[in-house]
Backbone as a chain_set.jsonl record, in Angstrom:
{"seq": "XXXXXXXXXXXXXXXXXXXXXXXXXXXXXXXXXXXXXXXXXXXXXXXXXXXXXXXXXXXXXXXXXXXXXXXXXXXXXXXXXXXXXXXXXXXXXXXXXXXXXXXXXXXXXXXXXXXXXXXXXXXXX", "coords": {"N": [[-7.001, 1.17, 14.787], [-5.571, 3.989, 13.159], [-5.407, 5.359, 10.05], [-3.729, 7.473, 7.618], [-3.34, 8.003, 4.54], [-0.476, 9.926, 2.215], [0.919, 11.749, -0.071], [0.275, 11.101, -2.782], [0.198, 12.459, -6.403], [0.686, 14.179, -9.232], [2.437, 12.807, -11.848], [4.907, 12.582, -14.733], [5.358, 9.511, -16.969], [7.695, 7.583, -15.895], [8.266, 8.411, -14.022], [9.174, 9.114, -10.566], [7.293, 8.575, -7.233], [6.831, 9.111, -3.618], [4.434, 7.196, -1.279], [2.861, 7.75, 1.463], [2.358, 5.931, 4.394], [0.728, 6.752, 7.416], [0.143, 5.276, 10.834], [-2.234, 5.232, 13.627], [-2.854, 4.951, 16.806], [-2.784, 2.345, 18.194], [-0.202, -0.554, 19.042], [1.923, -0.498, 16.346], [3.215, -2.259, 15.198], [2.194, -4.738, 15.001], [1.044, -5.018, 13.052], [-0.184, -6.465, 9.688], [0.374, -4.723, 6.535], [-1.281, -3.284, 3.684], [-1.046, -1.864, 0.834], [-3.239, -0.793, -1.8], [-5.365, -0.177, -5.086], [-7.787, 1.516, -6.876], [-8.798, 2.171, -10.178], [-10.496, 4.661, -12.201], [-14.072, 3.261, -12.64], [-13.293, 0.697, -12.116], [-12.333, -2.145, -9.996], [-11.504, -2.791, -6.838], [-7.863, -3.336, -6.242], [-4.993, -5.116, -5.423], [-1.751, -4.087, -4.68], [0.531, -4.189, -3.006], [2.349, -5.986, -0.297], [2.999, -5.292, 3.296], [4.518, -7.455, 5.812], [3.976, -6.935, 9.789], [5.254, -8.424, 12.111], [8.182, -9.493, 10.484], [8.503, -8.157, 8.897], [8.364, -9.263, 6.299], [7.777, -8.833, 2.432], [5.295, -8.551, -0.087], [4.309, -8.569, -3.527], [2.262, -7.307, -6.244], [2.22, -8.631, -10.042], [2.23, -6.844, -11.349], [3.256, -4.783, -10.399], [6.034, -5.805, -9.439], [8.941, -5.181, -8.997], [9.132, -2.658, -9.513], [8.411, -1.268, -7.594], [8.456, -0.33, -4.235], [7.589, -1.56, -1.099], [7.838, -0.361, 2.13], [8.634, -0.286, 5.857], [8.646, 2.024, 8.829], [8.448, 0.593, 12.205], [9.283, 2.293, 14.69], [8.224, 4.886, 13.346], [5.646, 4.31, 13.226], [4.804, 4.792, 10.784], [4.62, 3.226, 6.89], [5.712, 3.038, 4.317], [5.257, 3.251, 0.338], [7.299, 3.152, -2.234], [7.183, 4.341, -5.566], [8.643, 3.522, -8.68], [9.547, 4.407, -12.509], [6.988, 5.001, -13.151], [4.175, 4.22, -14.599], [1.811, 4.949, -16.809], [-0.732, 3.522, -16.659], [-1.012, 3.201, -14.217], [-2.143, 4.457, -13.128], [-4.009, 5.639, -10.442], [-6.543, 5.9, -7.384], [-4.749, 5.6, -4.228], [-5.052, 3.288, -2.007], [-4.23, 2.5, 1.764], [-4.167, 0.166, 4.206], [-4.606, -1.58, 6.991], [-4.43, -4.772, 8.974], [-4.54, -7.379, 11.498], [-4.061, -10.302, 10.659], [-1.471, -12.148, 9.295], [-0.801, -13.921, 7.278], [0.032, -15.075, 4.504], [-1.837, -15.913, 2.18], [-4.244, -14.583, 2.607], [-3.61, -11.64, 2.635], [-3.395, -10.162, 0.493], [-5.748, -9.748, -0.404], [-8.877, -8.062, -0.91], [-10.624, -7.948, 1.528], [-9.416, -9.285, 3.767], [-8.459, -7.09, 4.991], [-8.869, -4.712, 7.782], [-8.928, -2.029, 8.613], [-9.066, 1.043, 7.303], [-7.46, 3.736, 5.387], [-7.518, 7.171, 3.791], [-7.323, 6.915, 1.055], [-4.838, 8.35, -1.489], [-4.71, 10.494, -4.989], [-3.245, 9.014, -7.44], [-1.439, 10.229, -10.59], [-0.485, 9.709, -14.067], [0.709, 10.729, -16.473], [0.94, 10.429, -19.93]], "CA": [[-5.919, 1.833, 14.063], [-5.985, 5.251, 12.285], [-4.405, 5.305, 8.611], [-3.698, 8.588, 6.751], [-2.246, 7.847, 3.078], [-0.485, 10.935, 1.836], [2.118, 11.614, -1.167], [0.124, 11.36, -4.181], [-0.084, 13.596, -7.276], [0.474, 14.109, -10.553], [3.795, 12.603, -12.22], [5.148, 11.908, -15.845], [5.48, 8.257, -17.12], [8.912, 7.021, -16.021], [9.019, 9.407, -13.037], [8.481, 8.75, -8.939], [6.489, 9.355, -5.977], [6.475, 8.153, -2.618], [3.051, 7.415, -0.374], [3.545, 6.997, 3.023], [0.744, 5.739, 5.106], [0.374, 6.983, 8.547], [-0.981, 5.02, 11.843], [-1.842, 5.574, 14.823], [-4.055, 4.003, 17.809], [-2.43, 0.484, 18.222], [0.734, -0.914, 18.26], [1.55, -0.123, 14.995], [4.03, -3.208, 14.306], [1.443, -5.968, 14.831], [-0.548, -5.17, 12.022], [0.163, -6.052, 8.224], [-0.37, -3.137, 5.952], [-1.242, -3.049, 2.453], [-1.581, -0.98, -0.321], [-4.127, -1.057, -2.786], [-5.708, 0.862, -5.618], [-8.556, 1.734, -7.512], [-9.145, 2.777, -10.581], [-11.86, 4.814, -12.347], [-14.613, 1.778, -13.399], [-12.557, -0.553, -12.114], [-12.182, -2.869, -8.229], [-10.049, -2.365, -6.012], [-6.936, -4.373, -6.304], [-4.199, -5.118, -4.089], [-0.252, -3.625, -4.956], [2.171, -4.859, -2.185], [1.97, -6.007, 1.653], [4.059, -5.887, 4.477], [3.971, -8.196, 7.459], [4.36, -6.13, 11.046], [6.576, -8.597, 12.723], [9.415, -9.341, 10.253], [9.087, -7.127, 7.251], [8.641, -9.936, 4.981], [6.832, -8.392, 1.351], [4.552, -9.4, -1.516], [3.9, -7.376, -4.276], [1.527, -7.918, -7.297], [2.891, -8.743, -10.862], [2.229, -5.747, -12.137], [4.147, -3.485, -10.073], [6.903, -6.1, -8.92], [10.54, -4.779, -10.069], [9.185, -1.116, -9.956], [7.814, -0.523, -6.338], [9.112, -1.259, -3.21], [7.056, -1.384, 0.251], [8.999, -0.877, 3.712], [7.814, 0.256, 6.918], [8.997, 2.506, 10.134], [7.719, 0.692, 13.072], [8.962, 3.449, 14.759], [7.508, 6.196, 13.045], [4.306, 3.936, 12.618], [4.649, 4.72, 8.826], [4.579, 2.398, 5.919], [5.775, 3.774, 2.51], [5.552, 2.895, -0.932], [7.952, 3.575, -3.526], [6.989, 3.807, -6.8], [9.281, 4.18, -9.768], [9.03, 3.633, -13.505], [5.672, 4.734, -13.468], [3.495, 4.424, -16.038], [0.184, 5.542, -17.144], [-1.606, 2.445, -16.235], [-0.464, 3.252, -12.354], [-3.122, 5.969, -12.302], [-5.134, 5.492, -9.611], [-6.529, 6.016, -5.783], [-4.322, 4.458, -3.672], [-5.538, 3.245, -0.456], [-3.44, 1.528, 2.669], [-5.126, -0.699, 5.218], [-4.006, -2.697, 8.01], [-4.8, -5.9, 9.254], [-3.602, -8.759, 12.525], [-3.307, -11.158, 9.859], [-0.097, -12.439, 8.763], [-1.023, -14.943, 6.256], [0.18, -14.181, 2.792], [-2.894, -16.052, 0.976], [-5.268, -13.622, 2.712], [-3.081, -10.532, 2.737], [-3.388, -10.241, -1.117], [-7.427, -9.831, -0.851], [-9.538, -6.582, 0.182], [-11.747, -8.892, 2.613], [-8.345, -9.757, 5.125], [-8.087, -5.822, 5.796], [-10.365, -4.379, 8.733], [-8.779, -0.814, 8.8], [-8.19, 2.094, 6.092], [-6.877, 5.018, 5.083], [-9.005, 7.663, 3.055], [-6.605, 7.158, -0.079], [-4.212, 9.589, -2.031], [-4.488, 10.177, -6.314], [-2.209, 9.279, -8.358], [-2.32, 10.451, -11.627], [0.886, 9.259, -14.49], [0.645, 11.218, -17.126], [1.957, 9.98, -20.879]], "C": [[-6.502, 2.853, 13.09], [-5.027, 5.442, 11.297], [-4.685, 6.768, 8.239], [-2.662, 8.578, 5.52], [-1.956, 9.439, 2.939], [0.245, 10.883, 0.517], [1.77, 11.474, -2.607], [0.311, 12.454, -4.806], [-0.057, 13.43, -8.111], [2.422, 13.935, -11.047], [3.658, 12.437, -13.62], [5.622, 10.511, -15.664], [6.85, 8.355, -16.97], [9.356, 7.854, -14.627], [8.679, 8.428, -11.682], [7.776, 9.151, -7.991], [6.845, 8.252, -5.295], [5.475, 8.389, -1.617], [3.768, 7.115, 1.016], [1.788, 6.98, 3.296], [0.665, 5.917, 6.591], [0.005, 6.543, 9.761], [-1.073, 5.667, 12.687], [-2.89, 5.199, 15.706], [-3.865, 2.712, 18.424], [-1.031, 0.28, 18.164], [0.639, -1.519, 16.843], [2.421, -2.19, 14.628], [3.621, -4.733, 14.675], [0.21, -6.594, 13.815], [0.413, -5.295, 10.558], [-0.312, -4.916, 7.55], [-0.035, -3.478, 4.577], [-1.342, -2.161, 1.572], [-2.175, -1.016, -1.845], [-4.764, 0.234, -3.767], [-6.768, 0.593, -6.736], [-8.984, 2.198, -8.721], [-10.203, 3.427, -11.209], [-12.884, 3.368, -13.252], [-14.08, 0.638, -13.14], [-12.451, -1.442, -10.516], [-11.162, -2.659, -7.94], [-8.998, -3.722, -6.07], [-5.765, -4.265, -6.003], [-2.415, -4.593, -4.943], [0.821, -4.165, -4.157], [1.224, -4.612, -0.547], [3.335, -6.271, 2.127], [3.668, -5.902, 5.403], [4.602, -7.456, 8.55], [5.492, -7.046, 11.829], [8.088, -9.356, 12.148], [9.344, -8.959, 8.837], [8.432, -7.72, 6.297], [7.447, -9.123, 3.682], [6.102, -9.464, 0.122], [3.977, -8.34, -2.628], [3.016, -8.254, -5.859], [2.263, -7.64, -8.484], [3.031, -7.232, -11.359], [2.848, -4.58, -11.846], [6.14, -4.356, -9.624], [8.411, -5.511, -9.703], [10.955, -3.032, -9.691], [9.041, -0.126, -8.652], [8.473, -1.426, -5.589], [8.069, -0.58, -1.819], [7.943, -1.433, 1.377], [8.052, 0.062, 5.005], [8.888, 0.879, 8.127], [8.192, 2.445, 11.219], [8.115, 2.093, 14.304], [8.305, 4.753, 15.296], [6.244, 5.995, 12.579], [4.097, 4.351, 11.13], [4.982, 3.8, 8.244], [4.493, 3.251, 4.829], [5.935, 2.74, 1.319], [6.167, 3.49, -1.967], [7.874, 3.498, -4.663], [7.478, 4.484, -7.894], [8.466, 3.477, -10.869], [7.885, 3.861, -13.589], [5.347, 4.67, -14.42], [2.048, 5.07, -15.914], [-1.131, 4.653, -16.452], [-1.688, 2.234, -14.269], [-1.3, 4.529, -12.055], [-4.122, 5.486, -11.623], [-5.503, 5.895, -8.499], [-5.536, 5.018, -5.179], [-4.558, 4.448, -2.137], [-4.476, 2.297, 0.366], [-4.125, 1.223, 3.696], [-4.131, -1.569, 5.871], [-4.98, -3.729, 8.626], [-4.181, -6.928, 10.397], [-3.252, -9.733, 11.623], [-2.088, -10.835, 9.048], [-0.232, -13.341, 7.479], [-1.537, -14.281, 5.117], [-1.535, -14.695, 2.16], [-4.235, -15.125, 0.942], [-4.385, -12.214, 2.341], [-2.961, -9.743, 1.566], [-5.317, -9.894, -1.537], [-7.881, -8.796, 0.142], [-9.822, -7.02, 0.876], [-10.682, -8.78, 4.054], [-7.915, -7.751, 5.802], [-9.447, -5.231, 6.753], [-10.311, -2.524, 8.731], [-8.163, -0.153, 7.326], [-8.247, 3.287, 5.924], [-7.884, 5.495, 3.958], [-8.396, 7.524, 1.77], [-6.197, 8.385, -0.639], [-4.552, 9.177, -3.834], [-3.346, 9.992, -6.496], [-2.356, 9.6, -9.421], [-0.893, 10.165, -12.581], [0.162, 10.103, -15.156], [1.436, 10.518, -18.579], [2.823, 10.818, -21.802]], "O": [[-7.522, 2.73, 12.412], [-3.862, 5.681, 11.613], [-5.777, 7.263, 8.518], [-1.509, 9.01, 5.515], [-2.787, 10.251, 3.347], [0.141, 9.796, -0.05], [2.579, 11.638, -3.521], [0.573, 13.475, -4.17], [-0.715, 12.444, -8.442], [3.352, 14.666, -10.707], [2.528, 12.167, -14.027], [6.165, 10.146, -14.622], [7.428, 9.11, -17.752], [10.517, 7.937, -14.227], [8.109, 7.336, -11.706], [7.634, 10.373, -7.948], [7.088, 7.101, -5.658], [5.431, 9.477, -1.044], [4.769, 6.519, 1.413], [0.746, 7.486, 2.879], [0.47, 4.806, 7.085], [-0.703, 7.43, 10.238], [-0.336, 6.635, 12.873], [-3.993, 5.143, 15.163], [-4.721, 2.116, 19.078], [-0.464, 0.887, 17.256], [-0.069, -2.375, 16.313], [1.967, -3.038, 13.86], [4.389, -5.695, 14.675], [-0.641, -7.473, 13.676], [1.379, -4.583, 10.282], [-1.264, -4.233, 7.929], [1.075, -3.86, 4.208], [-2.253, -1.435, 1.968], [-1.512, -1.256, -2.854], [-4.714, 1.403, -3.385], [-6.677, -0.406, -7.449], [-9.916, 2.952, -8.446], [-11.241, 2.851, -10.881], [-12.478, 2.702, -14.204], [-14.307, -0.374, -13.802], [-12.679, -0.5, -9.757], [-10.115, -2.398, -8.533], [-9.363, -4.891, -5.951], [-5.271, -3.179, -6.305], [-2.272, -5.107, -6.052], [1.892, -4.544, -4.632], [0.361, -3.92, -0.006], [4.29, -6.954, 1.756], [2.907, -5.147, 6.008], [5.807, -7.253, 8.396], [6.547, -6.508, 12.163], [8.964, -9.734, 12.925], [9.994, -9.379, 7.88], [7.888, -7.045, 5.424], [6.309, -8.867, 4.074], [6.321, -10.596, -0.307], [3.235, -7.397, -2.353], [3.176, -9.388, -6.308], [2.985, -6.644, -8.441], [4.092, -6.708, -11.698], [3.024, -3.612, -12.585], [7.174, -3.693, -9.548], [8.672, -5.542, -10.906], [12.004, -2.394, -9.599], [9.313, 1.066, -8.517], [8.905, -2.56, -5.797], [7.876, 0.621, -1.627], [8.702, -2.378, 1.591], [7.089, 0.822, 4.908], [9.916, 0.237, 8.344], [7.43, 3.349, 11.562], [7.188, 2.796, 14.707], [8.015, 5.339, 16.339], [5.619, 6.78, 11.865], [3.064, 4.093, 10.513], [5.817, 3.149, 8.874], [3.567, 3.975, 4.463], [6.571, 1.686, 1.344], [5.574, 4.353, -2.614], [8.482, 2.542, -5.144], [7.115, 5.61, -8.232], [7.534, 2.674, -10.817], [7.299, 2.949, -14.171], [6.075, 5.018, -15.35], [1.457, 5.558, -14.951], [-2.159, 5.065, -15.914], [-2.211, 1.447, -13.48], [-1.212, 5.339, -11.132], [-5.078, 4.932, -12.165], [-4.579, 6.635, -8.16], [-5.474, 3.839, -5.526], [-4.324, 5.325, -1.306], [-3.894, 1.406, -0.252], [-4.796, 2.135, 4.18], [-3.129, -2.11, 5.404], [-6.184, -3.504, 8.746], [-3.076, -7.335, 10.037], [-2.086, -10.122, 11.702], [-1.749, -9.835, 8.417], [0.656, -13.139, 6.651], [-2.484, -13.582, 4.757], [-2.313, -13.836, 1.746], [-5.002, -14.889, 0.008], [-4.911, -11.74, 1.334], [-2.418, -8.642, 1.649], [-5.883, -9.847, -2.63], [-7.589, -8.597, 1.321], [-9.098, -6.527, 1.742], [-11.045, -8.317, 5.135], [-7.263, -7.408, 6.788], [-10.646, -5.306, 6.485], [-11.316, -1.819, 8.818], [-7.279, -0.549, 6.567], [-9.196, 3.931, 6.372], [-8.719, 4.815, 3.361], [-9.082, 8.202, 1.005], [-6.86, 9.409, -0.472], [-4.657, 7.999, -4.175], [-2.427, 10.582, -5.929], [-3.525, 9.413, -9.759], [0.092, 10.389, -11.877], [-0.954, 10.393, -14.726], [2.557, 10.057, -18.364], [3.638, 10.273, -22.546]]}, "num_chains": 1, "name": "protein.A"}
């Protein structure tokens, strides 16, 4: 599978963007897909997953309320919605896919095999 994140940029705090993430090479809607992000000095750490054969999501505390993950099997895309930003939401954000389904891995860089080259984000205050 071939990922291409796109949709970052530069927003004010409280504003939106949406990433989409791209596949292509595989049926797309057997793979979970996450999205994760980096910031400067900091590990990579996971934002929201969704499972390929029934949607279901998981999102990390820190964005839950504000972002929403959904997918077009499709249009092999997977987007993320992210309102409410804040400042602290500046980062790379990368999307990766994975055959696993199982939430306790799907939450950890290790359970992804494939990824995307990541988009910035950048909040502004």
């Amino acid at each position: 599978v071939q990922l291409q994140a796109s949709g970052g940029g530069l927003v004010q705090a409280g504003g939106s963007l949406r990433l989409s993430c791209a596949a292509s090479g595989r049926t797309f809607s057997d793979y979970s897909v996450g999205w994760f992000r980096q910031a400067p000095g900091k590990e990579r750490e996971f934002v929201a997953a969704i499972r390929g054969s029934f949607g279901s999501t998981r999102y990390a505390d820190s964005v839950k309320g504000r972002h929403t993950i959904s997918r077009d099997n499709a249009k092999n895309t997977v987007y993320l919605q992210m309102n409410s930003l804040k400042p602290e939401d500046t980062a790379v954000y990368y999307c990766a896919a994975t055959r696993s389904a199982i939430w306790s891995t799907l939450t950890t860089v290790s359970a992804y095999f494939f990824w995307g080259q990541g988009t910035l984000v950048t909040v502004s205050s």
